[in-house]
Short mmCIF file of C-alpha atoms and ligand atoms in Angstrom, two decimals:
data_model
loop_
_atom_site.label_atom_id
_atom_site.label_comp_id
_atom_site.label_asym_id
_atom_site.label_seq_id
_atom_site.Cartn_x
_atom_site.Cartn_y
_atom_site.Cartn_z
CA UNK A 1 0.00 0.00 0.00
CA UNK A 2 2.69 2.22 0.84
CA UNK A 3 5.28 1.47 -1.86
CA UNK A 4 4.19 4.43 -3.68
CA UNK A 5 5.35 6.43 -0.90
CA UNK A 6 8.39 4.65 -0.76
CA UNK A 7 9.47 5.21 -3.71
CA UNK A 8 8.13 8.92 -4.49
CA UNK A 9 10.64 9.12 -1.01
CA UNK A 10 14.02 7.81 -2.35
CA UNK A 11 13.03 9.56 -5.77
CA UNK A 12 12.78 12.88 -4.41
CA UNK A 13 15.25 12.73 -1.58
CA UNK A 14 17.87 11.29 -4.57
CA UNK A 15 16.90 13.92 -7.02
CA UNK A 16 17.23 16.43 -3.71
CA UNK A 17 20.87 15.13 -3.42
CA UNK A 18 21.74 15.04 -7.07
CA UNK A 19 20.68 18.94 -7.54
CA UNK A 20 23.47 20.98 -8.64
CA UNK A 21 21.64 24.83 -8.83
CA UNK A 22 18.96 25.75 -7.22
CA UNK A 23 17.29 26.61 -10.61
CA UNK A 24 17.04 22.24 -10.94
CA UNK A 25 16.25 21.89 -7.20
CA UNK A 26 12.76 24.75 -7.79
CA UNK A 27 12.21 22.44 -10.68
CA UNK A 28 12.28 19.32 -8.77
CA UNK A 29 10.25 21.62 -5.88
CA UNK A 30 7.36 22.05 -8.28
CA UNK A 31 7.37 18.54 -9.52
CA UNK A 32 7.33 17.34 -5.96
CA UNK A 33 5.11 19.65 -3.96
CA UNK A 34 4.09 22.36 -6.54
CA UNK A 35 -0.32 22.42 -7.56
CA UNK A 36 0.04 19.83 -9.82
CA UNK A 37 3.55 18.17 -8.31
CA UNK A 38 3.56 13.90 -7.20
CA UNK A 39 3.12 14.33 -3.68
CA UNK A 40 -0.11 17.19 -4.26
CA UNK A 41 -2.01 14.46 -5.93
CA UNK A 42 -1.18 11.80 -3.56
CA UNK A 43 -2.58 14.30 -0.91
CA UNK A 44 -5.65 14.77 -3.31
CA UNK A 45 -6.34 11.75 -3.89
CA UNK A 46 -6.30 10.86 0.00
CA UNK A 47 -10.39 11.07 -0.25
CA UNK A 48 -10.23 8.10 -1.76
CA UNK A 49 -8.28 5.83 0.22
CA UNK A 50 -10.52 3.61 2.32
CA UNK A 51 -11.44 4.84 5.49
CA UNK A 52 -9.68 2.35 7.81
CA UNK A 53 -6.24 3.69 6.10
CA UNK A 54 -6.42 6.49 5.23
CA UNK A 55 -5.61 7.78 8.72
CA UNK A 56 -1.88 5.63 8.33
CA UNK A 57 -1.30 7.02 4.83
CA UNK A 58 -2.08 10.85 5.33
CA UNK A 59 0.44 10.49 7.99
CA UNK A 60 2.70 9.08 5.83
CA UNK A 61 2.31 11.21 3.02
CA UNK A 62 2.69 14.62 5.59
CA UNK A 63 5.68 13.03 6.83
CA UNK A 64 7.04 12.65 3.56
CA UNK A 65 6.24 16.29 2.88
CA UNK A 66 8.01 17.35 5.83
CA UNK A 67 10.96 15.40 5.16
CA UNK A 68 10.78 16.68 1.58
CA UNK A 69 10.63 20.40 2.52
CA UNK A 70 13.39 19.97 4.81
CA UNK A 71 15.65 18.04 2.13
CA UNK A 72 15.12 20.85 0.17
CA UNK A 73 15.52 23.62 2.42
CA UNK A 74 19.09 22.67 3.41
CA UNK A 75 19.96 21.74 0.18
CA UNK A 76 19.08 25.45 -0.37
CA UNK A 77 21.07 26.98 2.21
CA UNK A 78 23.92 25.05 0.95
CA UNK A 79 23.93 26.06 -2.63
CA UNK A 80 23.16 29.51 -1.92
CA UNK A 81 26.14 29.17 0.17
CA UNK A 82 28.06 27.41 -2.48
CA UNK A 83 27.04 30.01 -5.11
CA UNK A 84 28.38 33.02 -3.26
CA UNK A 85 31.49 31.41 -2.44
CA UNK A 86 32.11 30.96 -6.20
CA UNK A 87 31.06 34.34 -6.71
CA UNK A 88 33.65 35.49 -4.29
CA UNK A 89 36.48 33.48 -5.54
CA UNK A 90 36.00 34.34 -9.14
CA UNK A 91 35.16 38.07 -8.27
CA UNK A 92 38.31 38.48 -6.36
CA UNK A 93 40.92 41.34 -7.16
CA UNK A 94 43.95 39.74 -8.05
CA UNK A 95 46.54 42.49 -6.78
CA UNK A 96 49.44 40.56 -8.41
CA UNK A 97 48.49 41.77 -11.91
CA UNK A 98 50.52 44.26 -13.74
CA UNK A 99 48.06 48.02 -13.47
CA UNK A 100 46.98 48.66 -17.63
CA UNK A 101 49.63 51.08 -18.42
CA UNK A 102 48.49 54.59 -18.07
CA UNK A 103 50.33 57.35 -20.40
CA UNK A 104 52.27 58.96 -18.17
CA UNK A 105 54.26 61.82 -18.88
CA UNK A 106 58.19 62.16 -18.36
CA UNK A 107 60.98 64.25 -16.61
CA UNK A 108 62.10 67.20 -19.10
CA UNK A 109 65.67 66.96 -19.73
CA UNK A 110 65.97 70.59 -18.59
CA UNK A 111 65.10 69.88 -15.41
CA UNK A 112 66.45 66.94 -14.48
CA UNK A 113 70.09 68.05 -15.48
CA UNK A 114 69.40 70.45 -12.76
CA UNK A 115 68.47 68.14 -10.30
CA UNK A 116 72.03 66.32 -11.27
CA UNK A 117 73.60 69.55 -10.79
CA UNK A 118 71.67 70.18 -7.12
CA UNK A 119 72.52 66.54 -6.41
CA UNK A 120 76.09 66.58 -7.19
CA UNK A 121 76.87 69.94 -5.48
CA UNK A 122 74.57 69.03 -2.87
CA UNK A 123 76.88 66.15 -1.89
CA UNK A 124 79.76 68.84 -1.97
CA UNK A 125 77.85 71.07 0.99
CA UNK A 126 76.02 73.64 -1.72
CA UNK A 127 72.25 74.47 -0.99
CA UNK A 128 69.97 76.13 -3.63
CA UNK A 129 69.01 79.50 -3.98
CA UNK A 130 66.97 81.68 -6.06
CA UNK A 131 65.78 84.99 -7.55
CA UNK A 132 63.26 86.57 -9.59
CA UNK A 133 63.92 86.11 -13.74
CA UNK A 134 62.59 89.93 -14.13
CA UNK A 135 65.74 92.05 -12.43
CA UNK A 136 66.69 95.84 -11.82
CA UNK A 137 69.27 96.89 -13.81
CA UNK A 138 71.57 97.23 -11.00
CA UNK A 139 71.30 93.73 -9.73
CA UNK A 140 72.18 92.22 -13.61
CA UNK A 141 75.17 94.17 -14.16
CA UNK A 142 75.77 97.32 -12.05
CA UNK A 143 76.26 95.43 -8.92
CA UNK A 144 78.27 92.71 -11.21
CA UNK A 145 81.18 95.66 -11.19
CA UNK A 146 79.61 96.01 -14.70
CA UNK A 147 78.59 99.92 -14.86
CA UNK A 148 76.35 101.72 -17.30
CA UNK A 149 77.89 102.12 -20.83
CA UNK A 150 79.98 99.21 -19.94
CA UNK A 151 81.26 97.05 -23.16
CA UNK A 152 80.20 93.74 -21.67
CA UNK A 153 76.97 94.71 -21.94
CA UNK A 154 76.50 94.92 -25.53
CA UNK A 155 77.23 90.80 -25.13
CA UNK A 156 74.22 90.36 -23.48
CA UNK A 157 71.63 90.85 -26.11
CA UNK A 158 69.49 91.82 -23.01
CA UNK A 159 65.67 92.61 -23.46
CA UNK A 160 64.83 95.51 -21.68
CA UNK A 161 61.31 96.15 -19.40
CA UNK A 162 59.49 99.63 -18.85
CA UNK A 163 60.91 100.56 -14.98
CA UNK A 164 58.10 101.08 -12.70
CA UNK A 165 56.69 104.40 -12.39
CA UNK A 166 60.13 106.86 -13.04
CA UNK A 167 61.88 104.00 -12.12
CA UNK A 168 64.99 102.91 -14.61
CA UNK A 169 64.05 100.00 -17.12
CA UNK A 170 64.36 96.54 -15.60
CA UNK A 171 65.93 93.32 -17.61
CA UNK A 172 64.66 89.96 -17.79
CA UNK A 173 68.51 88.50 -16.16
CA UNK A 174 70.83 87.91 -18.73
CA UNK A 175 72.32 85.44 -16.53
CA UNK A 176 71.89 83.82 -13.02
CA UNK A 177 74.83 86.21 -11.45
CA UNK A 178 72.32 88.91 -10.20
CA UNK A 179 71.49 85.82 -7.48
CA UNK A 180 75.08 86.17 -6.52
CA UNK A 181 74.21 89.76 -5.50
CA UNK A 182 70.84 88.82 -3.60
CA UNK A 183 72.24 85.99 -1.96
CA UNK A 184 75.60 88.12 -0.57
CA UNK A 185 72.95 91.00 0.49
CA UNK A 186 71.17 88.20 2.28
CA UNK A 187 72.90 85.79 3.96
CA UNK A 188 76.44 86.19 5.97
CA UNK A 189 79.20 84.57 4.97
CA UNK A 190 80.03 81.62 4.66
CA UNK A 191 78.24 80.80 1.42
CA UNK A 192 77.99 78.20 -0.58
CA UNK A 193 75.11 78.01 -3.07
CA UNK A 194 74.10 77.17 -6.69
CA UNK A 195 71.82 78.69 -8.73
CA UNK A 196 69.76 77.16 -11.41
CA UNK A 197 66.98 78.68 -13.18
CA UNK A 198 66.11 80.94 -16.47
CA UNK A 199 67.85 83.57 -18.57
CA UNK A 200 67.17 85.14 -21.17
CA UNK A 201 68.74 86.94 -24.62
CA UNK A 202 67.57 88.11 -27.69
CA UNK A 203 69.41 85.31 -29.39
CA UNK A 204 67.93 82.64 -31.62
CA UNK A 205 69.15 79.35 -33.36
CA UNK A 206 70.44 76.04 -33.26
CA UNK A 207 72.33 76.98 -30.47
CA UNK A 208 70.78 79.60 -28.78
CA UNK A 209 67.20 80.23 -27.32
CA UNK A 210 65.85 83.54 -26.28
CA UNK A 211 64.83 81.64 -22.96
CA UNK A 212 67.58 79.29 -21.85
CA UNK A 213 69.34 77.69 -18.16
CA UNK A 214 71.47 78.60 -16.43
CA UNK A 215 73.33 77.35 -13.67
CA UNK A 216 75.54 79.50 -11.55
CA UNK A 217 77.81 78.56 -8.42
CA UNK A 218 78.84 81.30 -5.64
CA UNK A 219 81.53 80.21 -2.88
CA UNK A 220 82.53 82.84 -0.32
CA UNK A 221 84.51 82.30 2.50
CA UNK A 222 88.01 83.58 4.38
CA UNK A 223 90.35 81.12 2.64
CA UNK A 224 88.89 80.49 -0.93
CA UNK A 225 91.17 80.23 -3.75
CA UNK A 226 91.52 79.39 -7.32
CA UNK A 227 92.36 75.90 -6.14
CA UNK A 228 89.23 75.51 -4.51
CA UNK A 229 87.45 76.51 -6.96
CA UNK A 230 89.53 74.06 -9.85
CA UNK A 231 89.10 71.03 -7.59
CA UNK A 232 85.49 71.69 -7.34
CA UNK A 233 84.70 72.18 -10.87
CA UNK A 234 86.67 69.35 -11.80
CA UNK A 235 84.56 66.89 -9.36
CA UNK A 236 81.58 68.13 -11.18
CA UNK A 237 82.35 67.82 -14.18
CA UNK A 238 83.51 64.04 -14.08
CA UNK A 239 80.70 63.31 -11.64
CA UNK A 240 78.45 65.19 -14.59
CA UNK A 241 79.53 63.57 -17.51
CA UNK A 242 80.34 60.28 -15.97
CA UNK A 243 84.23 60.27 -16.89
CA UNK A 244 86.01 59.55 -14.33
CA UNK A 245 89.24 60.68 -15.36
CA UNK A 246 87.65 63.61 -17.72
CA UNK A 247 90.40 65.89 -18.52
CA UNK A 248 89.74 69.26 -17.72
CA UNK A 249 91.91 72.78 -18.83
CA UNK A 250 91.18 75.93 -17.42
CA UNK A 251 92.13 79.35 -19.56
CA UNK A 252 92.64 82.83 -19.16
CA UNK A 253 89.36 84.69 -19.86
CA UNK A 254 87.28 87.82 -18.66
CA UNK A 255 84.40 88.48 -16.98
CA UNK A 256 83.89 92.23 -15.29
CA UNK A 257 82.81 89.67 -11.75
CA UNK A 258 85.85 87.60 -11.69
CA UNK A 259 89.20 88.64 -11.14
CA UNK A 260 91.11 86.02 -12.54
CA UNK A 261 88.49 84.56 -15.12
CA UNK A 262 88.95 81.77 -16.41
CA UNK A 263 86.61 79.57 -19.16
CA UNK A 264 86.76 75.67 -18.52
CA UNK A 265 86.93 73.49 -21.44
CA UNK A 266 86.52 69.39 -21.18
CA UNK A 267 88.10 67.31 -23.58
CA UNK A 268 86.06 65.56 -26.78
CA UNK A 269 86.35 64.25 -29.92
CA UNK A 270 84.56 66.92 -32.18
CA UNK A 271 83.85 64.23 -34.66
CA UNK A 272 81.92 61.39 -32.99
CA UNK A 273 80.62 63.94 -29.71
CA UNK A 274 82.13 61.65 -27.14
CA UNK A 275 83.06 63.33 -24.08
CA UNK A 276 86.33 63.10 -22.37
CA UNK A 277 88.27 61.42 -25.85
CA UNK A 278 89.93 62.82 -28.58
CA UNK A 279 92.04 65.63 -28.78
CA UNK A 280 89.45 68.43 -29.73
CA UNK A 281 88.62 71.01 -26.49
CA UNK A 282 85.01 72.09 -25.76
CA UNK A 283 84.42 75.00 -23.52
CA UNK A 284 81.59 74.17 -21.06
CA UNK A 285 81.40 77.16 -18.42
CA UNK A 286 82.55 80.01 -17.15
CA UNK A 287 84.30 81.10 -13.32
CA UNK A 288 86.56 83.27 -11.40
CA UNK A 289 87.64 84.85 -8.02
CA UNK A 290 84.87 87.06 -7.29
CA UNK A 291 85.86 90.39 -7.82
CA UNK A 292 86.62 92.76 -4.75
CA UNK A 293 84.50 95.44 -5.76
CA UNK A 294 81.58 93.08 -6.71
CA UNK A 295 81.88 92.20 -2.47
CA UNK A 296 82.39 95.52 -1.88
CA UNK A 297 79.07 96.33 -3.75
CA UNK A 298 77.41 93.88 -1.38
CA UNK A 299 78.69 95.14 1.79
CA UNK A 300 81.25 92.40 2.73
CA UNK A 301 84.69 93.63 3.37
CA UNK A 302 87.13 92.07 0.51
CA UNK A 303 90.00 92.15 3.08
CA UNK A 304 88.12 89.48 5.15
CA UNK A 305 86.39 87.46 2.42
CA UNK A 306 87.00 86.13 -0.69
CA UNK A 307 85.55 83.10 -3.21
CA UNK A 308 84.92 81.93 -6.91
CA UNK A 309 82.00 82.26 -8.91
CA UNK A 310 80.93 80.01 -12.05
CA UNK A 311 78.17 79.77 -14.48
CA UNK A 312 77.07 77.17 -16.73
CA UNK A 313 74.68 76.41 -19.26
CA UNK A 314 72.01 74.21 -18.64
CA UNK A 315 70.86 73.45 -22.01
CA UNK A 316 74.60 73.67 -23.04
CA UNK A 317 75.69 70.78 -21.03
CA UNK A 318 71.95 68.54 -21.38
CA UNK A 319 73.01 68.26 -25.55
CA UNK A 320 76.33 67.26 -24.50
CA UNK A 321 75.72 64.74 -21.91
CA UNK A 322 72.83 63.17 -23.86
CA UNK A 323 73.96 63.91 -27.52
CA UNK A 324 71.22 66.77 -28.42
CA UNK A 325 71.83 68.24 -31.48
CA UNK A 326 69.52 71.07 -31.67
CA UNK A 327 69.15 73.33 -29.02
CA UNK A 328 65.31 74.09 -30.20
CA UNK A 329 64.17 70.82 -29.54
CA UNK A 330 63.93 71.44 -25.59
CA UNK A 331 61.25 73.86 -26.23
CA UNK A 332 59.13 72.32 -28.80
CA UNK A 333 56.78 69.95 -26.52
CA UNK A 334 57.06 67.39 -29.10
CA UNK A 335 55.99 64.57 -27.52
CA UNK A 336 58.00 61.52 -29.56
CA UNK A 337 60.97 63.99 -28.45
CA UNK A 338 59.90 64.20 -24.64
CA UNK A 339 59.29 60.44 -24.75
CA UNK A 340 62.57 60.42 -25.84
CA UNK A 341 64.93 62.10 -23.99
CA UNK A 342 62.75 62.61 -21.13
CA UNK A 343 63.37 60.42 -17.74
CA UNK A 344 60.98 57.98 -16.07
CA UNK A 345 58.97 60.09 -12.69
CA UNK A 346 60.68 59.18 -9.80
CA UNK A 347 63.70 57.33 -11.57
CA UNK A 348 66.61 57.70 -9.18
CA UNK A 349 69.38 61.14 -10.09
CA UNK A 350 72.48 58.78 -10.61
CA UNK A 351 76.04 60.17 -10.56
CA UNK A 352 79.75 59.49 -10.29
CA UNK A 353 80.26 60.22 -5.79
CA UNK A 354 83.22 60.56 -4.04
CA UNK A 355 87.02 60.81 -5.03
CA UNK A 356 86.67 59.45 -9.44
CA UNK A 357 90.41 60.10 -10.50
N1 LIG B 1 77.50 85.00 -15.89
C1 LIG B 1 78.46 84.49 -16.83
C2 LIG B 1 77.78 84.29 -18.18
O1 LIG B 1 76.60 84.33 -18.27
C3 LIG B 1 79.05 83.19 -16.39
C4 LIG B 1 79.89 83.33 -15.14
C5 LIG B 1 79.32 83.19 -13.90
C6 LIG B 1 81.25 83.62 -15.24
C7 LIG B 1 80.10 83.31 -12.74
C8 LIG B 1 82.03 83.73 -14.10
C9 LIG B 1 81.44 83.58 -12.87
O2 LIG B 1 78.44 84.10 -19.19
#
């Protein structure tokens, strides 16, 4: 009598077990239990069962509902459970991956030969200082023991500004030397500082830009002298260029600041552009004793004090180091260029430390 409910039993509970989603186990549900579903119509068709056992079989059937519905409902639970832990694993963020690249931009040459220059002279004891690029006439050249009328002014190709009010005209700096000035007016001596930042001429080709870098060096102490200041340009210049035994000549020159002047030329070879071979000289900067009445136009006394001065040329010494050819190119944004011969954010300022010869 009851083998029909036997076997709808190990049917259902087996097709319970064997569900894999819970889209099959609703199916099997509404087979089961639903209006229409194999246990329903047992239940229906209970009426009919003779009286004496019926009583036995509705138990039997509502038994087998219950066990059913509970079958079902932790079967359920456990493939909800199932599903969400497969959601979770295949949803996860895998932080090992590679980010997509994003197009990211890159360190102008420009600037990152003056962070070489900060570095290096950093590691020598110099700090940085700075000025305004828009300068009084006095602070570009008067104070620079170069007066008014003064032939080493028609080498500056300066552009001149309306003065404020009366005032005289003001310059946009020829060079980074009026910072010398600002920097002796400011701070006591001892001082030891560089200088990077803009200059500008009325000057304009391959070689020249009307804006262009500059970097100047200022040294002042009791006991300076030209030795001083050849031992420290040397050091720079092989930690610059990366040559450790870069040979280096220093010769007679003038500048209205310095007192000797000298220019400094490295050695190359003209032909193939590499630094520090050959026999061909290349003149990369300019330096000298400062010049007593240049600290006597500052207020410090030139009897206690004394020091060297240099100035370089940012640009200049970028096309040599990384073979440049056109000066222009700096300022043209061109973004193959940039990509180029610019340098990776954050990439480390790498140079030749400590004693190189
Ligand atoms: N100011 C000079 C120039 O622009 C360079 C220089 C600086 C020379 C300091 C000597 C000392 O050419």
């Amino acid at each position: 009598m009851a083998d029909d409910i036997a076997t709808l039993r190990s049917l259902a509970l087996a097709g319970v077990a064997a569900a894999t989603d819970l889209r099959g186990l609703e199916a099997l549900r509404v087979h089961v239990l639903g209006r229409s579903g194999a246990l329903t119509l047992l239940l229906k068709e209970l009426g009919r069962t003779p009286a004496d056992a019926r009583r036995a079989r509705g138990a039997a059937l509502n038994k087998l509902k219950d066990d059913i519905t509970e079958a079902l409902d932790a079967k359920r639970a456990s493939l909800e459970t199932a599903a969400i832990a497969n959601r979770l694993r295949q949803e996860r963020i895998d932080i090992t991956l590679p980010p997509a690249p994003e197009p990211g931009g890159s360190i102008h040459p420009i600037s990152r030969t003056m962070e070489e220059m900060a570095a290096i002279f950093g590691a020598m004891g110099f700090t940085v200082a700075d000025g305004p690029d828009i300068e009084s006439d006095w602070h570009n050249f008067s104070a620079l023991n170069i007066p008014a009328h003064h032939p080493a002014r028609d080498d500056h190709d300066t552009f001149y500004l309306p003065g404020i009010g009366n005032g005289p005209p003001r310059v946009l700096r020829t060079h980074t030397s009026p910072v010398q000035v600002r920097t002796m007016m400011t701070q006591a001596p001892p001082i030891r500082v560089i200088i990077p930042g803009r200059t500008f001429r009325a000057d304009h080709d391959a070689t020249h830009s009307p804006m262009f870098h500059q970097c100047e060096g200022l040294v002042i102490d009791r006991t300076m002298t030209l030795a001083h200041l050849k031992g420290c340009l040397i050091d720079f210049l092989r930690a610059f260029f990366g040559v450790a035994s870069l040979p280096v000549r220093f010769r007679a020159s003038y500048f209205p600041f310095t007192e000797p002047s000298m220019e400094v030329d490295i050695a190359w070879n003209r032909k193939t552009g590499e630094i520090g071979a050959g026999s061909d000289w290349l003149e990369v900067l300019g330096s000298g004793m400062v010049h007593p009445n240049v600290l006597a136009n500052v207020g410090i006394d030139p009897r206690e004090w004394q020091g060297f001065a240099f100035g370089m040329g940012v640009e200049r010494l970028a096309m040599l180091k990384h073979g440049v050819p056109d000066l222009r190119a700096f300022y043209e944004s061109d973004v193959r260029w940039l990509r180029h011969y610019g340098f990776a954010a954050l990439s480390p300022v790498l140079f030749h430390e400590g004693p190189l010869a």
